[in-house]
Short mmCIF file of C-alpha atoms in Angstrom, two decimals:
data_model
loop_
_atom_site.label_atom_id
_atom_site.label_comp_id
_atom_site.label_asym_id
_atom_site.label_seq_id
_atom_site.Cartn_x
_atom_site.Cartn_y
_atom_site.Cartn_z
CA MET A 1 0.00 0.00 0.00
CA ASP A 2 1.48 3.26 -1.17
CA PHE A 3 0.19 5.30 1.76
CA LEU A 4 1.68 2.85 4.26
CA ALA A 5 5.00 2.86 2.43
CA GLU A 6 5.16 6.64 2.76
CA HIS A 7 3.99 7.03 6.34
CA GLN A 8 4.73 3.85 8.26
CA PRO A 9 7.19 1.85 6.17
CA GLU A 10 8.06 -0.38 9.12
CA LEU A 11 4.59 -1.91 8.89
CA LEU A 12 5.24 -3.32 5.44
CA PRO A 13 6.75 -6.82 5.34
CA GLY A 14 9.03 -6.06 2.39
CA ASN A 15 10.79 -3.15 4.08
CA ARG A 16 12.37 -5.02 6.93
CA GLN A 17 16.08 -5.63 7.04
CA LEU A 18 16.97 -9.20 7.76
CA PRO A 19 20.00 -10.07 9.83
CA PRO A 20 22.36 -12.37 7.95
CA THR A 21 21.72 -15.92 9.10
CA GLN A 22 23.42 -19.25 8.83
CA GLY A 23 21.29 -22.08 7.57
CA VAL A 24 17.53 -22.37 7.66
CA ILE A 25 15.42 -20.49 10.21
CA GLU A 26 13.07 -22.81 12.06
CA ALA A 27 9.52 -21.44 11.89
CA PRO A 28 6.15 -23.09 11.50
CA HIS A 29 5.26 -23.91 7.90
CA GLY A 30 1.81 -24.40 6.50
CA THR A 31 1.36 -27.16 3.99
CA THR A 32 -1.29 -28.13 1.47
CA ILE A 33 -3.96 -25.95 -0.17
CA VAL A 34 -6.23 -27.14 -2.98
CA ALA A 35 -8.81 -25.45 -5.18
CA ALA A 36 -11.25 -26.54 -7.87
CA THR A 37 -13.79 -24.74 -10.00
CA PHE A 38 -17.32 -25.85 -10.76
CA PRO A 39 -19.98 -24.21 -12.92
CA GLY A 40 -21.11 -21.24 -10.81
CA GLY A 41 -18.15 -20.89 -8.50
CA VAL A 42 -14.96 -22.18 -6.98
CA VAL A 43 -13.99 -24.10 -3.84
CA LEU A 44 -10.79 -23.54 -1.87
CA ALA A 45 -9.71 -25.85 0.94
CA GLY A 46 -6.73 -26.44 3.17
CA ASP A 47 -5.55 -28.98 5.72
CA ARG A 48 -4.96 -27.96 9.35
CA ARG A 49 -1.34 -28.88 9.99
CA ALA A 50 1.66 -26.62 10.53
CA THR A 51 5.08 -28.23 10.78
CA MET A 52 8.47 -27.09 12.01
CA GLY A 53 11.08 -29.45 10.68
CA ASN A 54 9.91 -32.90 11.73
CA VAL A 55 7.69 -31.58 14.52
CA ILE A 56 3.99 -30.84 14.15
CA ALA A 57 3.86 -27.24 15.31
CA GLN A 58 0.10 -26.84 15.26
CA ARG A 59 -2.76 -29.23 14.56
CA ASP A 60 -5.58 -26.77 14.02
CA ILE A 61 -4.03 -23.88 12.12
CA GLU A 62 -6.31 -22.03 9.73
CA LYS A 63 -4.82 -21.43 6.31
CA VAL A 64 -7.74 -20.34 4.19
CA PHE A 65 -8.99 -16.78 4.60
CA PRO A 66 -11.59 -14.64 2.88
CA ALA A 67 -9.83 -11.82 1.02
CA ASP A 68 -13.08 -9.95 0.46
CA GLU A 69 -16.68 -10.73 -0.42
CA TYR A 70 -15.82 -12.56 -3.66
CA SER A 71 -12.38 -14.03 -3.17
CA ALA A 72 -10.32 -16.10 -0.80
CA VAL A 73 -6.67 -16.87 -0.34
CA GLY A 74 -5.08 -20.07 0.97
CA ILE A 75 -1.51 -19.96 2.22
CA ALA A 76 1.35 -22.40 2.11
CA GLY A 77 4.79 -21.58 3.45
CA THR A 78 6.02 -19.73 6.53
CA ALA A 79 2.86 -19.32 8.61
CA GLY A 80 3.71 -16.10 10.44
CA LEU A 81 4.67 -14.18 7.31
CA ALA A 82 1.81 -15.64 5.32
CA VAL A 83 -0.81 -14.60 7.85
CA GLU A 84 0.59 -11.08 7.88
CA MET A 85 0.56 -10.99 4.09
CA VAL A 86 -3.08 -12.04 4.06
CA ARG A 87 -3.97 -9.37 6.60
CA LEU A 88 -2.32 -6.69 4.50
CA PHE A 89 -3.96 -8.06 1.36
CA GLN A 90 -7.41 -7.98 2.98
CA LEU A 91 -6.75 -4.45 4.16
CA GLU A 92 -5.73 -3.30 0.69
CA LEU A 93 -8.81 -4.73 -1.00
CA GLU A 94 -11.11 -3.19 1.60
CA HIS A 95 -9.28 0.14 1.49
CA PHE A 96 -9.50 0.32 -2.28
CA GLU A 97 -13.18 -0.51 -2.18
CA LYS A 98 -13.93 2.22 0.35
CA VAL A 99 -11.85 4.94 -1.27
CA GLU A 100 -12.87 4.24 -4.86
CA GLY A 101 -16.41 3.15 -4.14
CA ALA A 102 -15.98 0.05 -6.32
CA GLN A 103 -14.34 -3.35 -5.94
CA LEU A 104 -11.09 -4.21 -7.66
CA SER A 105 -11.46 -6.59 -10.59
CA LEU A 106 -10.43 -10.19 -9.91
CA GLU A 107 -7.39 -9.74 -12.16
CA GLY A 108 -6.49 -6.62 -10.23
CA LYS A 109 -6.63 -8.48 -6.94
CA ALA A 110 -4.52 -11.32 -8.34
CA ASN A 111 -1.91 -8.85 -9.64
CA ARG A 112 -1.77 -7.08 -6.30
CA LEU A 113 -1.08 -10.35 -4.49
CA SER A 114 1.64 -11.08 -6.99
CA THR A 115 3.44 -7.83 -6.09
CA MET A 116 3.20 -8.64 -2.40
CA ILE A 117 4.77 -12.07 -2.87
CA ARG A 118 7.56 -10.52 -4.91
CA SER A 119 8.31 -8.04 -2.12
CA ASN A 120 8.96 -11.05 0.09
CA LEU A 121 11.61 -12.48 -2.24
CA GLY A 122 14.51 -11.58 0.05
CA MET A 123 13.06 -13.63 2.86
CA ALA A 124 12.02 -16.41 0.51
CA MET A 125 15.70 -16.81 -0.45
CA GLN A 126 16.50 -17.35 3.22
CA GLY A 127 13.96 -20.14 3.41
CA LEU A 128 10.95 -18.12 4.56
CA ALA A 129 8.85 -18.42 1.43
CA VAL A 130 5.14 -17.73 1.16
CA VAL A 131 3.26 -19.31 -1.72
CA PRO A 132 -0.48 -18.67 -1.70
CA LEU A 133 -3.29 -19.90 -3.87
CA PHE A 134 -5.87 -17.30 -4.80
CA ALA A 135 -9.42 -18.16 -5.83
CA GLY A 136 -12.37 -15.95 -6.52
CA TYR A 137 -15.62 -15.48 -8.30
CA ASP A 138 -15.27 -13.18 -11.29
CA VAL A 139 -18.44 -11.10 -11.22
CA ASP A 140 -17.88 -9.75 -14.74
CA ARG A 141 -17.35 -13.15 -16.36
CA ALA A 142 -19.73 -14.95 -13.97
CA LYS A 143 -17.39 -17.84 -13.18
CA GLY A 144 -14.93 -19.07 -10.58
CA ARG A 145 -11.21 -18.61 -11.28
CA ILE A 146 -8.01 -19.85 -9.64
CA PHE A 147 -4.58 -18.20 -9.63
CA SER A 148 -1.40 -19.91 -8.48
CA TYR A 149 1.93 -18.25 -7.67
CA ASP A 150 5.59 -19.09 -7.38
CA VAL A 151 8.03 -17.60 -4.84
CA THR A 152 9.10 -14.83 -7.20
CA GLY A 153 5.53 -13.58 -7.55
CA GLY A 154 4.99 -15.17 -10.96
CA ARG A 155 1.28 -15.53 -11.44
CA SER A 156 -0.55 -18.06 -13.57
CA GLU A 157 -4.19 -18.78 -13.97
CA GLU A 158 -5.12 -22.44 -13.51
CA GLN A 159 -7.90 -24.16 -15.41
CA GLY A 160 -10.14 -26.45 -13.39
CA TYR A 161 -8.05 -27.27 -10.34
CA ALA A 162 -4.80 -26.34 -8.59
CA ALA A 163 -2.78 -27.13 -5.49
CA THR A 164 0.12 -25.59 -3.60
CA GLY A 165 2.31 -26.60 -0.68
CA SER A 166 4.31 -29.70 0.19
CA GLY A 167 1.47 -32.16 -0.45
CA SER A 168 0.43 -30.48 -3.68
CA ILE A 169 1.98 -33.13 -5.95
CA PHE A 170 -0.23 -35.83 -4.48
CA ALA A 171 -3.30 -33.62 -4.26
CA ARG A 172 -2.89 -32.59 -7.89
CA GLY A 173 -2.58 -36.22 -8.93
CA ALA A 174 -5.79 -37.09 -7.12
CA MET A 175 -7.70 -34.18 -8.62
CA LYS A 176 -6.37 -34.93 -12.08
CA LYS A 177 -8.15 -38.29 -11.98
CA LEU A 178 -11.31 -37.15 -10.22
CA PHE A 179 -12.00 -33.70 -11.67
CA ARG A 180 -14.76 -33.18 -14.17
CA ALA A 181 -15.96 -29.90 -15.65
CA ASP A 182 -19.59 -30.45 -14.66
CA LEU A 183 -19.22 -30.96 -10.91
CA THR A 184 -21.92 -29.68 -8.58
CA GLU A 185 -20.99 -27.61 -5.54
CA ALA A 186 -21.36 -30.64 -3.23
CA GLU A 187 -19.21 -32.80 -5.54
CA ALA A 188 -16.55 -30.11 -5.76
CA THR A 189 -16.27 -29.88 -1.97
CA THR A 190 -15.96 -33.67 -1.79
CA LEU A 191 -13.30 -33.57 -4.51
CA VAL A 192 -11.06 -31.15 -2.63
CA VAL A 193 -11.35 -33.08 0.63
CA GLN A 194 -10.50 -36.30 -1.27
CA ALA A 195 -7.44 -34.56 -2.68
CA LEU A 196 -6.38 -33.38 0.79
CA TYR A 197 -6.83 -36.92 2.08
CA ASP A 198 -4.54 -38.25 -0.65
CA ALA A 199 -1.99 -35.53 0.12
CA ALA A 200 -2.04 -36.44 3.82
CA ASP A 201 -1.72 -40.08 2.85
CA ASP A 202 1.63 -39.59 1.13
CA ASP A 203 3.03 -36.36 2.59
CA SER A 204 4.01 -36.36 6.25
CA ALA A 205 3.65 -32.59 6.56
CA THR A 206 -0.01 -32.59 5.54
CA GLY A 207 -2.64 -33.43 8.14
CA GLY A 208 -5.59 -35.68 7.38
CA PRO A 209 -9.00 -35.38 9.03
CA ASP A 210 -8.49 -35.84 12.79
CA VAL A 211 -11.57 -37.69 13.98
CA ALA A 212 -10.41 -38.05 17.57
CA ARG A 213 -9.87 -34.29 18.01
CA ARG A 214 -12.64 -33.30 15.62
CA ILE A 215 -10.30 -31.28 13.43
CA TYR A 216 -11.41 -31.28 9.83
CA PRO A 217 -10.12 -29.46 6.74
CA ILE A 218 -11.33 -25.92 6.16
CA VAL A 219 -13.50 -25.82 3.06
CA THR A 220 -14.72 -22.56 1.55
CA VAL A 221 -17.05 -21.95 -1.36
CA ILE A 222 -17.25 -18.74 -3.40
CA THR A 223 -20.20 -18.23 -5.70
CA GLU A 224 -22.32 -15.38 -6.98
CA ASP A 225 -23.65 -15.04 -3.42
CA GLY A 226 -20.17 -14.38 -2.08
CA PHE A 227 -17.78 -16.16 0.23
CA ARG A 228 -18.98 -18.95 2.50
CA ARG A 229 -17.00 -21.15 4.84
CA LEU A 230 -18.50 -24.57 5.43
CA GLY A 231 -19.49 -25.08 9.05
CA ASP A 232 -17.81 -27.71 11.21
CA ASP A 233 -20.81 -30.01 10.85
CA GLU A 234 -20.70 -29.79 7.04
CA SER A 235 -16.98 -30.37 6.67
CA SER A 236 -16.99 -33.17 9.25
CA GLU A 237 -19.84 -34.79 7.30
CA ILE A 238 -17.77 -34.76 4.10
CA ALA A 239 -14.63 -35.99 5.88
CA ARG A 240 -16.49 -38.78 7.67
CA SER A 241 -18.20 -40.06 4.52
CA ILE A 242 -14.84 -40.15 2.74
CA LEU A 243 -13.24 -41.87 5.73
CA GLU A 244 -15.95 -44.51 5.75
CA ARG A 245 -15.38 -45.38 2.10
CA ARG A 246 -11.64 -45.46 2.61
CA LEU A 247 -12.02 -48.13 5.30
CA GLU A 248 -13.07 -50.44 2.47
CA GLN A 249 -10.90 -48.91 -0.25
CA PRO A 250 -7.83 -47.27 1.35
CA ASP A 251 -6.67 -45.68 -1.92
CA GLY A 252 -9.95 -43.97 -2.59
CA PRO A 253 -12.16 -43.99 -5.68
CA ARG A 254 -10.73 -45.55 -8.84
CA ALA A 255 -10.88 -43.79 -12.16
CA ALA A 256 -11.64 -45.72 -15.36
CA LEU A 257 -8.61 -47.14 -17.17
CA LEU A 258 -9.53 -46.00 -20.61
CA MET B 1 6.35 50.60 3.77
CA SER B 2 2.62 50.81 4.23
CA THR B 3 1.06 49.65 7.49
CA PRO B 4 -1.28 46.66 7.05
CA PHE B 5 -4.88 47.20 8.09
CA TYR B 6 -5.64 46.14 11.64
CA VAL B 7 -8.37 43.53 11.87
CA SER B 8 -9.40 42.44 15.35
CA PRO B 9 -9.21 38.66 15.94
CA GLN B 10 -12.89 38.65 16.82
CA GLN B 11 -13.79 40.25 13.52
CA ALA B 12 -11.53 37.86 11.62
CA MET B 13 -13.11 34.78 13.21
CA THR B 14 -16.64 36.06 12.66
CA ASP B 15 -15.85 36.70 9.01
CA ARG B 16 -14.40 33.24 8.56
CA ALA B 17 -17.34 31.58 10.29
CA GLU B 18 -19.73 33.59 8.14
CA PHE B 19 -17.87 32.53 5.00
CA ALA B 20 -17.97 28.85 5.97
CA ARG B 21 -21.63 28.96 6.96
CA LYS B 22 -22.61 30.53 3.66
CA GLY B 23 -20.73 27.85 1.75
CA ILE B 24 -22.40 25.06 3.68
CA ALA B 25 -25.84 26.63 3.31
CA ARG B 26 -25.51 26.49 -0.49
CA GLY B 27 -25.46 22.69 -0.40
CA ARG B 28 -28.46 20.49 0.09
CA SER B 29 -29.29 19.20 3.56
CA LEU B 30 -29.00 15.66 4.76
CA VAL B 31 -30.24 13.91 7.86
CA VAL B 32 -28.97 11.09 10.04
CA LEU B 33 -31.49 9.20 12.16
CA GLN B 34 -31.38 6.38 14.66
CA TYR B 35 -33.86 3.58 14.05
CA ALA B 36 -34.51 0.26 15.79
CA ASP B 37 -31.81 -1.73 13.95
CA GLY B 38 -29.19 0.93 13.43
CA ILE B 39 -28.56 4.34 11.92
CA VAL B 40 -29.87 5.58 8.59
CA PHE B 41 -28.39 8.36 6.42
CA ILE B 42 -30.74 10.14 4.03
CA GLY B 43 -30.00 13.02 1.71
CA GLU B 44 -31.07 14.55 -1.55
CA ASN B 45 -28.36 13.91 -4.10
CA PRO B 46 -28.99 14.05 -7.84
CA SER B 47 -25.60 12.49 -8.58
CA ARG B 48 -25.09 8.71 -8.61
CA ALA B 49 -21.34 8.98 -8.63
CA LEU B 50 -20.52 11.60 -6.01
CA HIS B 51 -21.62 10.23 -2.69
CA LYS B 52 -22.43 12.24 0.42
CA PHE B 53 -22.37 9.14 2.63
CA SER B 54 -19.64 6.61 2.91
CA GLU B 55 -18.31 3.69 4.88
CA ILE B 56 -15.32 4.46 7.07
CA TYR B 57 -14.97 1.20 8.95
CA ASP B 58 -16.92 -1.84 10.18
CA ARG B 59 -19.39 0.10 12.30
CA ILE B 60 -18.61 3.68 11.34
CA GLY B 61 -20.27 5.78 8.67
CA PHE B 62 -19.59 9.28 7.40
CA ALA B 63 -21.89 11.96 6.06
CA ALA B 64 -20.97 15.41 4.82
CA ALA B 65 -22.59 18.57 3.52
CA GLY B 66 -20.78 21.39 1.79
CA LYS B 67 -18.02 21.47 -0.78
CA TYR B 68 -17.40 18.12 -2.45
CA ASN B 69 -13.64 18.33 -2.92
CA GLU B 70 -13.11 19.35 0.69
CA TYR B 71 -15.20 16.67 2.34
CA GLU B 72 -13.94 14.01 -0.08
CA ASN B 73 -10.47 14.88 1.12
CA LEU B 74 -11.55 14.48 4.73
CA ARG B 75 -13.34 11.23 3.94
CA ILE B 76 -10.25 9.64 2.41
CA GLY B 77 -8.23 10.86 5.36
CA GLY B 78 -10.73 9.19 7.67
CA VAL B 79 -10.62 5.89 5.78
CA ARG B 80 -6.83 5.94 5.97
CA TYR B 81 -6.84 6.73 9.66
CA ALA B 82 -9.31 3.93 10.39
CA ASP B 83 -7.60 1.32 8.20
CA LEU B 84 -4.18 2.12 9.63
CA ARG B 85 -5.51 1.91 13.19
CA GLY B 86 -7.26 -1.37 12.49
CA TYR B 87 -4.19 -2.90 10.85
CA THR B 88 -1.74 -1.75 13.52
CA TYR B 89 -3.92 -2.78 16.47
CA ASP B 90 -7.24 -4.53 16.05
CA ARG B 91 -10.52 -3.91 14.24
CA ASP B 92 -12.21 -3.22 17.59
CA ASP B 93 -9.80 -0.39 18.33
CA VAL B 94 -11.23 1.88 15.65
CA THR B 95 -13.91 4.07 17.22
CA ALA B 96 -16.10 6.94 16.07
CA ARG B 97 -14.89 9.00 19.02
CA GLY B 98 -11.28 8.70 17.91
CA LEU B 99 -12.17 9.53 14.34
CA ALA B 100 -14.32 12.51 15.36
CA ASN B 101 -11.39 13.82 17.37
CA VAL B 102 -9.09 13.61 14.37
CA TYR B 103 -11.62 15.43 12.22
CA ALA B 104 -12.13 18.08 14.88
CA GLN B 105 -8.39 18.68 15.07
CA THR B 106 -8.09 18.96 11.30
CA LEU B 107 -11.06 21.27 10.88
CA GLY B 108 -10.03 23.38 13.87
CA THR B 109 -6.50 23.85 12.61
CA ILE B 110 -7.66 24.81 9.14
CA PHE B 111 -10.31 27.16 10.53
CA SER B 112 -7.91 29.15 12.67
CA SER B 113 -4.87 29.19 10.38
CA ALA B 114 -4.74 32.53 8.60
CA ALA B 115 -3.00 31.13 5.54
CA GLU B 116 -5.87 28.89 4.48
CA LYS B 117 -9.51 29.52 3.81
CA PRO B 118 -11.78 27.64 6.22
CA TYR B 119 -13.35 24.42 4.94
CA GLU B 120 -16.96 24.88 3.92
CA VAL B 121 -18.10 21.52 5.26
CA GLU B 122 -20.14 20.07 8.06
CA LEU B 123 -19.61 16.41 8.92
CA VAL B 124 -21.47 13.68 10.74
CA VAL B 125 -19.60 10.64 12.05
CA ALA B 126 -21.83 7.83 13.31
CA GLU B 127 -21.07 4.49 14.90
CA VAL B 128 -23.62 1.75 15.33
CA GLY B 129 -23.44 -0.21 18.60
CA GLU B 130 -24.63 -3.66 19.61
CA THR B 131 -27.77 -2.04 21.06
CA PRO B 132 -29.50 1.29 20.30
CA GLU B 133 -27.99 2.67 23.53
CA GLY B 134 -24.53 2.00 22.13
CA ASP B 135 -25.09 4.13 19.02
CA GLN B 136 -22.99 7.27 18.75
CA ILE B 137 -23.56 10.22 16.45
CA TYR B 138 -21.16 13.16 16.33
CA ARG B 139 -21.75 16.35 14.38
CA LEU B 140 -18.68 18.35 13.40
CA PRO B 141 -19.30 21.93 12.29
CA HIS B 142 -16.79 23.88 10.17
CA ASP B 143 -14.89 25.35 13.13
CA GLY B 144 -13.69 22.06 14.62
CA SER B 145 -16.07 21.70 17.54
CA ILE B 146 -17.76 18.36 18.27
CA VAL B 147 -21.44 18.02 19.12
CA ASP B 148 -22.63 14.72 20.57
CA GLU B 149 -26.09 14.09 19.10
CA HIS B 150 -28.87 11.65 19.92
CA GLY B 151 -31.81 10.47 17.89
CA SER B 152 -31.63 12.70 14.86
CA VAL B 153 -29.31 15.26 13.32
CA ALA B 154 -29.50 17.43 10.23
CA VAL B 155 -26.69 19.30 8.48
CA GLY B 156 -26.49 21.49 5.39
CA GLY B 157 -28.50 24.37 4.00
CA ASN B 158 -31.76 24.23 5.86
CA ALA B 159 -30.44 22.37 8.89
CA GLU B 160 -32.00 24.33 11.75
CA GLN B 161 -35.53 24.11 10.45
CA ILE B 162 -35.17 20.41 9.58
CA SER B 163 -33.68 19.43 12.91
CA SER B 164 -36.43 21.15 14.88
CA PHE B 165 -38.96 19.34 12.68
CA LEU B 166 -37.18 16.03 13.34
CA ASP B 167 -36.74 16.65 17.06
CA GLN B 168 -40.48 16.97 17.43
CA ARG B 169 -41.33 13.81 15.54
CA HIS B 170 -38.47 11.36 16.00
CA ARG B 171 -39.02 8.52 18.46
CA ASP B 172 -36.68 5.78 19.64
CA GLY B 173 -37.22 2.39 18.04
CA MET B 174 -38.71 3.50 14.72
CA SER B 175 -38.66 0.99 11.90
CA LEU B 176 -36.46 1.70 8.88
CA ALA B 177 -39.46 2.52 6.69
CA GLU B 178 -40.85 4.93 9.30
CA ALA B 179 -37.53 6.67 9.76
CA LEU B 180 -37.14 6.96 6.00
CA LYS B 181 -40.57 8.46 5.58
CA LEU B 182 -39.97 10.99 8.35
CA ALA B 183 -36.63 11.99 6.85
CA VAL B 184 -38.07 12.49 3.38
CA GLN B 185 -40.86 14.60 4.87
CA ALA B 186 -38.30 16.71 6.67
CA LEU B 187 -36.08 17.13 3.61
CA SER B 188 -38.92 18.06 1.29
CA ARG B 189 -39.98 21.09 3.38
CA ASP B 190 -38.73 24.29 1.82
CA THR B 191 -37.60 27.33 3.77
CA ASN B 192 -40.89 29.11 3.10
CA GLY B 193 -42.85 26.18 4.48
CA THR B 194 -44.07 24.67 1.21
CA GLN B 195 -43.68 20.97 0.45
CA ARG B 196 -42.06 19.65 -2.68
CA GLU B 197 -41.75 16.15 -4.03
CA ILE B 198 -38.36 14.37 -3.94
CA PRO B 199 -38.43 11.31 -6.22
CA ALA B 200 -36.66 8.13 -5.08
CA GLU B 201 -33.94 8.42 -7.74
CA ARG B 202 -32.81 11.77 -6.30
CA LEU B 203 -32.40 10.30 -2.83
CA GLU B 204 -29.20 8.84 -1.48
CA VAL B 205 -29.82 6.40 1.34
CA ALA B 206 -27.40 4.28 3.36
CA VAL B 207 -27.68 2.37 6.62
CA LEU B 208 -25.45 1.07 9.35
CA ASP B 209 -27.41 -2.05 10.14
CA ARG B 210 -26.44 -3.83 13.35
CA THR B 211 -28.35 -6.97 12.29
CA ARG B 212 -26.08 -7.58 9.27
CA PRO B 213 -24.16 -10.83 9.76
CA GLN B 214 -20.93 -9.43 8.23
CA ALA B 215 -18.46 -7.38 10.24
CA ARG B 216 -19.01 -4.44 7.90
CA LYS B 217 -22.37 -2.97 8.78
CA PHE B 218 -22.55 -0.22 6.15
CA LYS B 219 -24.90 -0.76 3.25
CA ARG B 220 -26.33 1.47 0.55
CA ILE B 221 -30.03 1.20 -0.20
CA VAL B 222 -30.62 1.79 -3.88
CA GLY B 223 -33.03 1.18 -6.72
CA ARG B 224 -35.94 -1.13 -6.16
CA GLN B 225 -35.21 -1.78 -2.52
CA LEU B 226 -35.50 1.94 -1.80
CA VAL B 227 -38.68 2.34 -3.82
CA ARG B 228 -40.17 -0.65 -2.02
CA LEU B 229 -39.32 0.80 1.38
CA LEU B 230 -40.72 4.21 0.48
CA GLU B 231 -43.94 2.73 -0.85
CA ALA B 232 -44.32 0.11 1.82
CA ASP B 233 -44.02 2.55 4.66
CA GLY B 234 -47.22 4.45 3.94
CA ALA B 235 -49.38 1.34 4.00
CA ALA B 236 -47.45 -0.47 6.71
CA SER B 237 -47.25 2.33 9.23
CA GLU B 238 -50.90 3.23 8.75
CA ALA B 239 -51.99 -0.34 9.32
CA GLU B 240 -49.69 -0.54 12.30
CA SER B 241 -50.84 2.67 13.92
CA ALA B 242 -54.45 1.55 13.45
CA GLU B 243 -53.72 -1.62 15.40
CA ASN B 244 -51.90 -0.10 18.34
CA PRO B 245 -51.91 3.64 18.17
CA GLU B 246 -49.62 4.29 21.17
CA ASP B 247 -46.49 2.36 20.38
CA SER B 248 -46.37 1.24 16.80
CA GLY B 249 -42.59 1.59 16.63
CA SER B 250 -41.44 -0.38 19.65
CA SER B 251 -43.22 -3.52 18.46
CA GLU B 252 -40.76 -3.58 15.56
CA GLU B 253 -37.89 -4.47 17.83
#
């Protein structure tokens, strides 16, 4: 934010001087975020684990946040920095909306996030990277869209589905086989939880649904009606039904061979 | 070297106040009213693009009469102040009182500095609370003083007449439609006492609605929703007052 840069530069993440360090700084890292579109909107979901090296730092971290009424951002990477980045991003969108009297376009929001990630490049090179996934409902085009980023702020729009974080390889594989263009909202939410389950299955840093502690993935849906986070009862329902099927078929649903 | 004219400070201040008052009186009036579920802002504004009312923060709204460029400047300053506060501390730490103080300082400094002309604006800063008792409305005249208002407030050209009209008729716990009707009645009275018609498309209406589920309580009421409210109120309030003539408003809560 230009005003902040002029008046209180110390509040901006990119303006801090880092002391030279040896080796990797140990800080909690968030892991897997997945997103998928369906006709009429987009779903964005994340697991609940934060890790610090081989230790589970937090079991119930929240990594998916509403950015404004029509968009959400899920964060993978250094948790502390990522949460701050999201807070600043939310502030910027709201500030723009109030001053200009109109919302930023979805492209505009995605570009803004890109600049913020780039300003973090110095820290990313010291091992404190933040790599978010941005999803929103494009009011002008009347459809859900997903944007993924790399550490340098490079932005690319993803068609259909996307994943970021340490378990993203496995989540992407799962979604590749299960995704269809004509999913309903309920099917899309099931799809992303399936993908998170597969990520947790193969990646130690991603947490699966924790039935004993009642910690389930955060699932959010953005449609024409705006942002909605599924309640605990809804997400536990999805996680439990998946879990039940996996007791019979541990690898999950099978796609057709040909 | 010629001696500059001596102007007594009293005379200078009176002149400046006169200048500011005249500027404000040229603009159209607007009113801010408390109703059962929050605070409603109503004004006559032919423009769809230049707003008189605006959101400052979650629970805080802003209304201004006078010169557009001057109050727009103050509005943006207020949004910046609020957003910076909320980001540095917490969203709950942004209050209407703090904001009103900042505005009062700004207006006061400009009013008494000889180098600048005084701002020709009058502001209202309102914050909606969890209950009607928690609502706060501050009126800030051009000279930087703060007036703590309750129930109803009017600013702009015909403000004195309108506020006395509102003071007589405003009750606590009015419904939105009732408050809207009263405000339109008040605004459509001319200085010479005649009534004129203000069509819905020339009205700017916004509410701070405490029943909204989102954190941001500010909402503009436009188009069909406004027309519906304006039409509904005649029939609804008549039917209501026929049923229980004493307290038709409090049953709305």
